[in-house]
Coordinates of N, CA and C in Angstrom, one line a residue:
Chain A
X1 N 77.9 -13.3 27.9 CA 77.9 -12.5 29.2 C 76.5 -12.1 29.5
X2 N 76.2 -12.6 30.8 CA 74.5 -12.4 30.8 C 74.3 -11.1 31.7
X3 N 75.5 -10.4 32.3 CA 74.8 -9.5 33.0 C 74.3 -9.8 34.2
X4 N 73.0 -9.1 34.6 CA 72.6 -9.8 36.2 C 71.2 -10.0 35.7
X5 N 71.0 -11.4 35.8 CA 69.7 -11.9 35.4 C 68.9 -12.2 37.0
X6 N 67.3 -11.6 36.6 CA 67.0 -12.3 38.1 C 65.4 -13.3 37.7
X7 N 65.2 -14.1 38.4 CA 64.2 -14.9 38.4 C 63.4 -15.7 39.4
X8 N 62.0 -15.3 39.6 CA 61.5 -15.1 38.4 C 61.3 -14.5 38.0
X9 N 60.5 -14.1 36.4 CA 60.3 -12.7 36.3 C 58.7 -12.1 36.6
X10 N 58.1 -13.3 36.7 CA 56.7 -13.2 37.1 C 56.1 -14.1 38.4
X11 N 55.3 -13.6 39.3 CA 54.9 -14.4 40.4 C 53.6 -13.7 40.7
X12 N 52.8 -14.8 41.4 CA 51.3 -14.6 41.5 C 51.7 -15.2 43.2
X13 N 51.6 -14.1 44.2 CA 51.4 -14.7 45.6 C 50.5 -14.5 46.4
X14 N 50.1 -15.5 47.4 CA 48.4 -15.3 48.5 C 49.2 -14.3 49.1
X15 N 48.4 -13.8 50.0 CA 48.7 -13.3 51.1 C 49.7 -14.0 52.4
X16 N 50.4 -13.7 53.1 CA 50.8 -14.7 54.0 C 52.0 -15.6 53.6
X17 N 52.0 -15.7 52.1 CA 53.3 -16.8 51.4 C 53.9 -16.4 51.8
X18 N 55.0 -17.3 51.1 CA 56.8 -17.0 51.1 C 57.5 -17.1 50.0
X19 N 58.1 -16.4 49.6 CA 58.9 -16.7 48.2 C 60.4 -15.9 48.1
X20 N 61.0 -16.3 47.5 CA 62.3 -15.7 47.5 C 62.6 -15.5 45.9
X21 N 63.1 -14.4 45.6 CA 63.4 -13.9 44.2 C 65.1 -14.0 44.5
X22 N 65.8 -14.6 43.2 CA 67.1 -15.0 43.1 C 67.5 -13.4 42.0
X23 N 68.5 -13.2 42.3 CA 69.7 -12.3 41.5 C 70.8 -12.9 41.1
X24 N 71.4 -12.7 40.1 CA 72.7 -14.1 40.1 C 73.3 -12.7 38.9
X25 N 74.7 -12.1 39.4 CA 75.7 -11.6 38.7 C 76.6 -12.0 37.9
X26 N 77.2 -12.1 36.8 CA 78.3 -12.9 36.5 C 79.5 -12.0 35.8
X27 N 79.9 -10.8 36.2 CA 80.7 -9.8 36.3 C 81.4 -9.4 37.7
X28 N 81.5 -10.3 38.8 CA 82.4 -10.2 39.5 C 82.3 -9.3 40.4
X29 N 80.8 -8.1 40.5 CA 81.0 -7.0 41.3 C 80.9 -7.2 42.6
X30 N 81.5 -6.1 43.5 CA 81.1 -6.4 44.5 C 80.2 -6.1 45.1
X31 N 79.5 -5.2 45.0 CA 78.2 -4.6 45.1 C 76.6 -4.7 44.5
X32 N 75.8 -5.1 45.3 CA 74.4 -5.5 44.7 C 72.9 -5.3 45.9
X33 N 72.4 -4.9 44.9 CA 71.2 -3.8 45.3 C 70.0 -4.4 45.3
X34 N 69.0 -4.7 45.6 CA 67.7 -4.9 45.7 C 66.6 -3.6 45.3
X35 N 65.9 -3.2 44.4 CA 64.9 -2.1 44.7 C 63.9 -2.6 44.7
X36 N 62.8 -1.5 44.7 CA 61.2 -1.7 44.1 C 60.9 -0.5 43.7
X37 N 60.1 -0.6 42.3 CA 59.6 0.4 42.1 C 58.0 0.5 41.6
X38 N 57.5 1.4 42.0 CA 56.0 2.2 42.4 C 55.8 2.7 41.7
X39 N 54.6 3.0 40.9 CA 54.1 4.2 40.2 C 54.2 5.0 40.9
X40 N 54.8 6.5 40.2 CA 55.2 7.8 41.0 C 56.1 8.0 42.0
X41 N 56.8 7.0 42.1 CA 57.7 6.6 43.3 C 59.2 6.6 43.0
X42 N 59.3 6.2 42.0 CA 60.8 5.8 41.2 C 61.2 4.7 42.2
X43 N 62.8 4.4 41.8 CA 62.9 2.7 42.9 C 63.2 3.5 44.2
X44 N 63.1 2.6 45.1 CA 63.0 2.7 46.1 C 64.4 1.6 46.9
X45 N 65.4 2.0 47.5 CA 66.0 0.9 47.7 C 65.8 -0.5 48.9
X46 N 65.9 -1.5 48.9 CA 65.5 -2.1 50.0 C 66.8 -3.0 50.6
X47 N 67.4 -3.2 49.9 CA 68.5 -4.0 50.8 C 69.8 -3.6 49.9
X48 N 70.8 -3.9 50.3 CA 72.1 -3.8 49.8 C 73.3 -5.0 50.8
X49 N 74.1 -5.1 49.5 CA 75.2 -6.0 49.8 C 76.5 -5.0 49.7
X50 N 77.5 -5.2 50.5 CA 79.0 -4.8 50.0 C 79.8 -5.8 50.0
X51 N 79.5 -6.6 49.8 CA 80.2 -7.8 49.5 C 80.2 -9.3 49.9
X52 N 80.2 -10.0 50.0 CA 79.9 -11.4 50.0 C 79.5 -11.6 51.7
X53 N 78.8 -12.0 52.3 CA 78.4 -12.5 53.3 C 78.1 -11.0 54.4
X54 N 77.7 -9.9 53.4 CA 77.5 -8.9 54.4 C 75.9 -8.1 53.5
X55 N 75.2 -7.5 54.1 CA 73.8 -6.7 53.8 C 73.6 -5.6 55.2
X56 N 73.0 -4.7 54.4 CA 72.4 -3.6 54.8 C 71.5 -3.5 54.4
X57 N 70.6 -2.4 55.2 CA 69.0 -2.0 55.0 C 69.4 -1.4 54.4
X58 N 68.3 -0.8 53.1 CA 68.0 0.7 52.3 C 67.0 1.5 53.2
X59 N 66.1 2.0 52.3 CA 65.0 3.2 52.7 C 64.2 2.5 53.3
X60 N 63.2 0.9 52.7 CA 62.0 0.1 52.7 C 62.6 -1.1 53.1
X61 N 63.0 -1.6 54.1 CA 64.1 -2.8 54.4 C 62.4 -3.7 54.8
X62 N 61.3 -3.0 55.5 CA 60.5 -4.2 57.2 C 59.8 -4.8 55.6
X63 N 59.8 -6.3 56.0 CA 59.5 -7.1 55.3 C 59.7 -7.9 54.5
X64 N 60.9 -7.7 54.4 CA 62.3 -8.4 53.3 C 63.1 -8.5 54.3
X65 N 64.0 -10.0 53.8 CA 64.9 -10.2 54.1 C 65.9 -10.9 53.3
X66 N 67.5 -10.7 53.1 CA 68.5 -11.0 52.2 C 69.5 -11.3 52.9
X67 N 70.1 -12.1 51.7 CA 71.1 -13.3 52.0 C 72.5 -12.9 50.6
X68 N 73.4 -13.2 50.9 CA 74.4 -13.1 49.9 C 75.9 -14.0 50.5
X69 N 75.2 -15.2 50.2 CA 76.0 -16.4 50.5 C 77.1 -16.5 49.6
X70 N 76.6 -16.4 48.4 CA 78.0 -16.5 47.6 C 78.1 -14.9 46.8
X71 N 79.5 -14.6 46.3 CA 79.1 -13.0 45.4 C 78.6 -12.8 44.7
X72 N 78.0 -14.1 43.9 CA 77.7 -13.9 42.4 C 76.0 -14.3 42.7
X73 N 75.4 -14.0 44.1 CA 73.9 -14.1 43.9 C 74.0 -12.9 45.4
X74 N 72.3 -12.7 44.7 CA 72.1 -11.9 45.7 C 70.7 -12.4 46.5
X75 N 69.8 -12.7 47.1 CA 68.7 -13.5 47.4 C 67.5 -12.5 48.2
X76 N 66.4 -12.5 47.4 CA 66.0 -11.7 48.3 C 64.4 -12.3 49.1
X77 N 64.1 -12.0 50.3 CA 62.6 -13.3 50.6 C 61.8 -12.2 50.8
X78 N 60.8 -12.7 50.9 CA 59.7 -12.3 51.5 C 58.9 -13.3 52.6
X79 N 59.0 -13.2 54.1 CA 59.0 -14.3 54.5 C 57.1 -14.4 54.5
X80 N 56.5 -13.3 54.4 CA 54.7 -13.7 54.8 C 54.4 -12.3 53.6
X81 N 53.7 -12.7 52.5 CA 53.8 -11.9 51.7 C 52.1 -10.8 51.6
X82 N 52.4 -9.4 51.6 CA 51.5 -8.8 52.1 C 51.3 -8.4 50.6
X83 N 50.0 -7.5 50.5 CA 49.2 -6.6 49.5 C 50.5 -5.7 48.9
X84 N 50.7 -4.7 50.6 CA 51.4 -3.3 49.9 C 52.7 -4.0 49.5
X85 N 53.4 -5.1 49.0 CA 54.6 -5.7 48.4 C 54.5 -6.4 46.8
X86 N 52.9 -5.6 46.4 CA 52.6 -5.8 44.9 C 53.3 -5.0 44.5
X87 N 54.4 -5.3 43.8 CA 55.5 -4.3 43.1 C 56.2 -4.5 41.9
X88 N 56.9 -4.3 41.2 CA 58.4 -4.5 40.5 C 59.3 -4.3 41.2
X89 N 60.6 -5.4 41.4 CA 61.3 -5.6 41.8 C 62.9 -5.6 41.1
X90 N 63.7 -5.0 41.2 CA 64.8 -4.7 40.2 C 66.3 -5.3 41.1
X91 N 67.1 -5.9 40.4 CA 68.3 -6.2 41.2 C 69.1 -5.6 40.6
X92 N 70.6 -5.1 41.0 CA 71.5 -4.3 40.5 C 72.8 -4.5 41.2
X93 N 74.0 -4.4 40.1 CA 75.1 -4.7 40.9 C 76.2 -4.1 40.0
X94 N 77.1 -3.8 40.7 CA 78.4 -2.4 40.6 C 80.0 -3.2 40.9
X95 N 80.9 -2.6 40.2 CA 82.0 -3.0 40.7 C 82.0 -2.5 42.2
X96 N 82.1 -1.2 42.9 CA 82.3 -0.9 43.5 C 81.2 -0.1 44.2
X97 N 81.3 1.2 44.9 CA 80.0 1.4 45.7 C 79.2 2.2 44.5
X98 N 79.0 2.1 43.4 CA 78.0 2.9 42.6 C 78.3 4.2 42.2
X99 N 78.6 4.8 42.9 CA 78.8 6.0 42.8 C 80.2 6.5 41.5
X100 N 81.2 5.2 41.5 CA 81.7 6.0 40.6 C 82.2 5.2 39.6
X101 N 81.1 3.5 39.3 CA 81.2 3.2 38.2 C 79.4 2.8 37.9
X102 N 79.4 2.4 36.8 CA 77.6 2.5 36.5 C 77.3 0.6 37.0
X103 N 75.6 1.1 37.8 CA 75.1 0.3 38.1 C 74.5 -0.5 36.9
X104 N 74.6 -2.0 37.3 CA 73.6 -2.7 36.2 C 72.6 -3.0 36.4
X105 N 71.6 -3.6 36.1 CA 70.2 -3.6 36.4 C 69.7 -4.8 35.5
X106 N 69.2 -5.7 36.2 CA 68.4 -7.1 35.7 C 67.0 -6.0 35.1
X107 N 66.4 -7.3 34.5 CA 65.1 -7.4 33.9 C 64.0 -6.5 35.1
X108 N 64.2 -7.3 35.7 CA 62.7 -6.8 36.6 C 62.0 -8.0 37.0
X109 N 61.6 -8.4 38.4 CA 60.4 -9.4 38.6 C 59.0 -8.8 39.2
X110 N 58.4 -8.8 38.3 CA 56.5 -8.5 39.0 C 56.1 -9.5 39.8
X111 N 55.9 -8.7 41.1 CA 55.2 -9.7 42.1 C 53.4 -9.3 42.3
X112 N 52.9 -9.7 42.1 CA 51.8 -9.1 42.3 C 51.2 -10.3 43.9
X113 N 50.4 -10.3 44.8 CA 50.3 -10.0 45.9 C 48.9 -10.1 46.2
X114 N 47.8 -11.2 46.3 CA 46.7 -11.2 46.2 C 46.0 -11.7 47.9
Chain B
X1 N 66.7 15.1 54.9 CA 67.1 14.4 54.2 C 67.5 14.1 52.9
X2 N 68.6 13.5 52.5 CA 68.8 13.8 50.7 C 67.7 13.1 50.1
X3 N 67.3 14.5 48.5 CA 66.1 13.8 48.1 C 66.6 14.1 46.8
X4 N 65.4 13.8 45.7 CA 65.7 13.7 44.0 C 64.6 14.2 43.7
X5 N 63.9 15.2 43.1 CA 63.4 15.5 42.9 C 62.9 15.7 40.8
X6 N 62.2 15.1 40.3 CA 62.2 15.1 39.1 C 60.4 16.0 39.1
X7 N 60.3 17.3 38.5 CA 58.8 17.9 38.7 C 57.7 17.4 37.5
X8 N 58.3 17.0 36.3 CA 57.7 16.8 35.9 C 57.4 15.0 35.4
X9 N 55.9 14.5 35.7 CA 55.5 13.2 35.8 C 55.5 12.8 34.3
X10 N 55.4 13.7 33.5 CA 54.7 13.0 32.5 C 55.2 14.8 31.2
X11 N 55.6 14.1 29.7 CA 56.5 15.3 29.1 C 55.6 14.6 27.7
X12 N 55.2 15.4 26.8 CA 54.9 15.0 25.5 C 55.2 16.4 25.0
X13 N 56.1 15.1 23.4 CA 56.7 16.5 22.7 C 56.9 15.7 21.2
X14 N 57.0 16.6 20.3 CA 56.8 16.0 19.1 C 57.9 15.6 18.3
X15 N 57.9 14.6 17.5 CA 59.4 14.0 17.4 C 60.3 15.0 16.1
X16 N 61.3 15.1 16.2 CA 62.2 16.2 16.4 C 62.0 17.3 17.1
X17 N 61.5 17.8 17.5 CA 61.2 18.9 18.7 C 62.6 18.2 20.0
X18 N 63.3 19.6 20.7 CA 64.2 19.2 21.3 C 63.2 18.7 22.8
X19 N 64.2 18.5 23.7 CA 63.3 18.1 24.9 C 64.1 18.5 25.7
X20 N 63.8 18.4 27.5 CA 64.7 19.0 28.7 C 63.9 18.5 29.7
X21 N 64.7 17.3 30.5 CA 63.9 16.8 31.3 C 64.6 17.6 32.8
X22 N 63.7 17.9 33.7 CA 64.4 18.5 34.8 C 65.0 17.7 36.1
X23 N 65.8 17.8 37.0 CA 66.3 17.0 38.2 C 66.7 17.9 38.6
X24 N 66.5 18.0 40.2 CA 66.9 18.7 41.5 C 67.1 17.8 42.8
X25 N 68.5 18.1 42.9 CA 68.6 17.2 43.9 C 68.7 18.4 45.5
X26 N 68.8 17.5 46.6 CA 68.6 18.6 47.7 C 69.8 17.8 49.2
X27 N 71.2 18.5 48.7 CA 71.9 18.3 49.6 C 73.1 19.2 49.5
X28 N 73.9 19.2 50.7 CA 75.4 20.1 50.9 C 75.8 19.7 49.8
X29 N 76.5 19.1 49.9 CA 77.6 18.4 49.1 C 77.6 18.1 47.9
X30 N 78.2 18.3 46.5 CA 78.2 17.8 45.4 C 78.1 16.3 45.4
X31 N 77.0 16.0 44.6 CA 76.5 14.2 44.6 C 77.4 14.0 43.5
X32 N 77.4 12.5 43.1 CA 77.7 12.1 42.2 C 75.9 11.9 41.2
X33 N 76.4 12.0 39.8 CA 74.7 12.2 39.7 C 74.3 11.6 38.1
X34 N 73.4 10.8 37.8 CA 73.4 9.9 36.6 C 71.4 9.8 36.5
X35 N 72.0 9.6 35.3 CA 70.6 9.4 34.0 C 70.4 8.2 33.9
X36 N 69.1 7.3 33.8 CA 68.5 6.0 33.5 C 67.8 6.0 32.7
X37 N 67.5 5.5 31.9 CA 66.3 5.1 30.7 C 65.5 4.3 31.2
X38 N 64.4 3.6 31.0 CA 63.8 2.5 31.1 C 62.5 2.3 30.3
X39 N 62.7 1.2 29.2 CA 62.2 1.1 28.3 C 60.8 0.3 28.9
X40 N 59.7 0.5 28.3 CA 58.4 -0.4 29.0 C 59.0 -2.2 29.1
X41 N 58.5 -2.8 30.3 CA 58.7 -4.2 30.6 C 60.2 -4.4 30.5
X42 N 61.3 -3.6 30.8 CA 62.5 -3.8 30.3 C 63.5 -3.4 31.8
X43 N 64.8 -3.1 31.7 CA 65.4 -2.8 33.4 C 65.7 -1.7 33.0
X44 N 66.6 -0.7 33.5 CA 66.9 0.2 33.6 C 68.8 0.1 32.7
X45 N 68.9 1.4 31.4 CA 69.9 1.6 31.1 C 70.9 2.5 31.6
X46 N 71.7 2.9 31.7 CA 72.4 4.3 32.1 C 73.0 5.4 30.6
X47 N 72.3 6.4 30.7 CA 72.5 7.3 29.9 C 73.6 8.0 29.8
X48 N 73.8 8.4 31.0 CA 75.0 9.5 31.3 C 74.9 9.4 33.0
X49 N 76.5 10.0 33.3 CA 77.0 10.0 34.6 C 77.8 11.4 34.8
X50 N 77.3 12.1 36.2 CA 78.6 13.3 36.2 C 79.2 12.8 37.4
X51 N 80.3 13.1 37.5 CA 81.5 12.5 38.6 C 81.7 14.1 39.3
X52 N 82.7 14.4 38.2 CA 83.8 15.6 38.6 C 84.0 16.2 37.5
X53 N 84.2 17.1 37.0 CA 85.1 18.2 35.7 C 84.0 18.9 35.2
X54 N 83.8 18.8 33.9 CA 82.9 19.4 32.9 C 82.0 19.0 33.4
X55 N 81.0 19.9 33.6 CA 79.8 20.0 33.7 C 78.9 20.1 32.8
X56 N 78.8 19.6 31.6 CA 78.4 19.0 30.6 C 79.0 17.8 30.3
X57 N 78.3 17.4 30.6 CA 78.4 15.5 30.2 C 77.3 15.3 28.5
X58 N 77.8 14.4 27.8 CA 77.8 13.7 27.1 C 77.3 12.2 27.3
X59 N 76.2 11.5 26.7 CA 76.2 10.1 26.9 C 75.7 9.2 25.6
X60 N 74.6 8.4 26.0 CA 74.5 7.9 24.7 C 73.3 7.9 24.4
X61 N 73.0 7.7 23.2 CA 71.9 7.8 22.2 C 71.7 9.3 21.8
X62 N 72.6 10.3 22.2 CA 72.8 11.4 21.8 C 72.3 12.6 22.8
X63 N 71.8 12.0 24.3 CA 71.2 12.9 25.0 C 73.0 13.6 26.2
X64 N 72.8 14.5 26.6 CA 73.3 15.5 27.4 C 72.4 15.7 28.8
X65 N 73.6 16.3 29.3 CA 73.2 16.7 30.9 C 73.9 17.6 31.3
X66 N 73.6 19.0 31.7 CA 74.6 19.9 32.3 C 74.5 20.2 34.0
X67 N 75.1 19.8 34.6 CA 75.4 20.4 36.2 C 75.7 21.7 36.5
X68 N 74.4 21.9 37.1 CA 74.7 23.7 37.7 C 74.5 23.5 39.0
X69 N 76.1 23.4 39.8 CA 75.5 23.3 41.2 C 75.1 24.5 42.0
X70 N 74.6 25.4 41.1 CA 74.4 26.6 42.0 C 73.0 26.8 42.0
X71 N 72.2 25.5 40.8 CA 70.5 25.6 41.2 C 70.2 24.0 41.4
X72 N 71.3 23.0 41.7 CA 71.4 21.8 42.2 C 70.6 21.1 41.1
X73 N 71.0 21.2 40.3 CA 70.0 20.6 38.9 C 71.0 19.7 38.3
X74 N 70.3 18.6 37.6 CA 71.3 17.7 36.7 C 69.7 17.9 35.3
X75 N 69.7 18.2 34.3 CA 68.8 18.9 33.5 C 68.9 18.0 32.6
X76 N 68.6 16.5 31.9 CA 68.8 15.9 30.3 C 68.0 16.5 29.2
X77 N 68.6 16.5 28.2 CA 68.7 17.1 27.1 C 68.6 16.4 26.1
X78 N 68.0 16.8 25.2 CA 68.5 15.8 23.9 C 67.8 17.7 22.5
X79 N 68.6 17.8 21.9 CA 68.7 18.5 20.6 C 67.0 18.4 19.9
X80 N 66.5 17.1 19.2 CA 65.9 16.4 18.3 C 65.7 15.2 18.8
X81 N 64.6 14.9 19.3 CA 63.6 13.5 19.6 C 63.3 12.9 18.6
X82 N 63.3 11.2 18.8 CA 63.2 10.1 18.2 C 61.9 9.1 18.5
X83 N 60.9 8.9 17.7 CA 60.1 8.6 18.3 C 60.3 7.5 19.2
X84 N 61.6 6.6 19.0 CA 62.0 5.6 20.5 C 62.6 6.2 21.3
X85 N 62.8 7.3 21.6 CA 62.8 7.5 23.0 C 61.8 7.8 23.9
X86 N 60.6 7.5 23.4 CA 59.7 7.3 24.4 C 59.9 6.4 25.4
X87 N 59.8 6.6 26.6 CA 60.4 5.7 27.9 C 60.3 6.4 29.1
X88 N 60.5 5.7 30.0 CA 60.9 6.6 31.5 C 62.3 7.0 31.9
X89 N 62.4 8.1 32.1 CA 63.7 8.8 32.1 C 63.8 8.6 34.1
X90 N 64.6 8.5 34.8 CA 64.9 8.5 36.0 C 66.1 8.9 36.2
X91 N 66.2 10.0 37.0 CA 67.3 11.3 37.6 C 68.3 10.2 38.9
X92 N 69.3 9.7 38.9 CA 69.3 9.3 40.4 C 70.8 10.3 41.1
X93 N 70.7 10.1 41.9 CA 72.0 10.6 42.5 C 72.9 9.6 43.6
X94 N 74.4 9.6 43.8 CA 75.0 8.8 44.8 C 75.6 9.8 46.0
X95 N 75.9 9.6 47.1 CA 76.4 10.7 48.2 C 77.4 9.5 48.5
X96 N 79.0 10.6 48.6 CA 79.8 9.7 49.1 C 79.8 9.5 50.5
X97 N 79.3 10.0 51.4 CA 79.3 9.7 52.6 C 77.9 8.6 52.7
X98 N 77.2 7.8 51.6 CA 75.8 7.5 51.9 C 76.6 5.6 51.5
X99 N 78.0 5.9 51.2 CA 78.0 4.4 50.8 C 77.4 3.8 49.4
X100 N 77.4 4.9 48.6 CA 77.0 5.4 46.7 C 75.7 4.7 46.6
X101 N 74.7 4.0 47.6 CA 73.9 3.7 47.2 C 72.9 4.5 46.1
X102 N 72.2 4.3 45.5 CA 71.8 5.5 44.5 C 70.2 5.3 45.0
X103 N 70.1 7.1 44.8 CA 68.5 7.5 45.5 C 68.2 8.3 44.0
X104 N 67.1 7.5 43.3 CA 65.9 7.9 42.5 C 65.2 8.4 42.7
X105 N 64.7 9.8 41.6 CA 63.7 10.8 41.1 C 62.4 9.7 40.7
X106 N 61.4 10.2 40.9 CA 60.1 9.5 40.8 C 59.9 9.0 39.0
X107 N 60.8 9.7 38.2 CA 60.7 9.3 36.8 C 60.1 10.6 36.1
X108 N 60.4 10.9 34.8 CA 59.5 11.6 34.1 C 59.2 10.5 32.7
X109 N 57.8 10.1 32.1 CA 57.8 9.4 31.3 C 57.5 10.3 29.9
X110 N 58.1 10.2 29.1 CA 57.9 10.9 27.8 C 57.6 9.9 26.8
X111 N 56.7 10.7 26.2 CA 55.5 10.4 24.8 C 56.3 11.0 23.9
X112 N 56.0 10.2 22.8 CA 56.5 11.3 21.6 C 55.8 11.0 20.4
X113 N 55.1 12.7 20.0 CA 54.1 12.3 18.9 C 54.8 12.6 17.8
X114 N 54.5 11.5 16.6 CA 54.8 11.5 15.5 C 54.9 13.0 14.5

């Protein structure tokens, strides 16, 4: 049982790129989260799913954009990749809205942003 | 707006020495409200969760949490520190009207000297 793996877990991007970080669940939830987190900041949320073919903005949505084509991934882009989106990036996913079962939490992908 | 407030950035304490990390959250309503670990280069664990009832929660690796909603605090505890729990501790909270997304405390990261 892998949990929610995301990949990749490391990326080196110019300015301007495009890349998309994959989330892939294999516990069936319906709920899945996108964050970033900042020194001093804690995560920050940026997108969210409630279930298969639907997303919402979080706190930090302008600049990202997500897809959740099938349940068991979550997709997240970056369509022109800027400085201030040098981050850690965390995916997370819940049976239900979070609140009243525990979220899971992938590895982490470091984007760093040159 | 609802916020999380964790005051202290940074806790060094000597191993067995007990410890008390602080969380203040700042809304009407009783949140739903949970503890994260996060070990360096690693994702985030869940320590402990309060829902509803006792206001002393129990979780694992032997740390506690008591809810006093009358100074809006969720406070982690642990008795006697281990020198692996050194890590980042992160306070989060869910609001049922927010759709349980969960909104993170900036972190407190604890050292622990031998």
């Amino acid at each position: 049982n892998a949990g929610v793996t995301q990949t990749p877990k490391f990326r080196v991007l110019k300015t301007g790129q495009s890349m998309t970080l994959l989330c892939a669940q294999d516990m069936n939830h319906e709920y899945m989260y996108w964050y970033r987190q900042d020194p001093g900041m804690g995560l920050r949320l940026i997108h969210y799913s409630v279930g298969e073919g639907t997303t919402a903005k979080g706190e930090v949505p302008d600049g990202y954009n997500v897809s959740r084509l099938k349940k068991q991934n979550f997709l997240l882009g970056l369509e022109s990749a800027a400085p201030s989106q040098t981050s850690v990036y965390f995916c997370a996913s819940s049976y239900n809205q979070g609140f009243s079962t525990e979220a899971f939490f992938g590895q982490g992908t470091r984007l760093t942003v040159v | 707006a609802q916020s999380v407030t964790q005051p202290d950035i940074h806790i060094t304490v000597s191993e067995g020495a007990s410890l008390e990390l602080r969380c203040n959250y700042s809304y009407g309503a009783t949140p739903y409200l949970f503890w994260y670990v996060q070990s360096p280069g690693q994702g985030l664990q869940l320590l402990l969760k309060y829902f509803s009832g006792d206001t002393l929660v129990q979780g694992i690796k032997g740390f506690e949490a008591e809810f006093k909603r009358s100074q809006s605090s969720f406070n982690l505890r642990k008795p006697s520190v281990h020198w692996s729990d050194a890590a980042e501790y992160f306070c989060a909270v869910a609001f049922y009207n927010q759709g349980g997304k969960l909104i993170f405390g900036q972190g407190t990261e604890l050292s622990v000297k031998p």
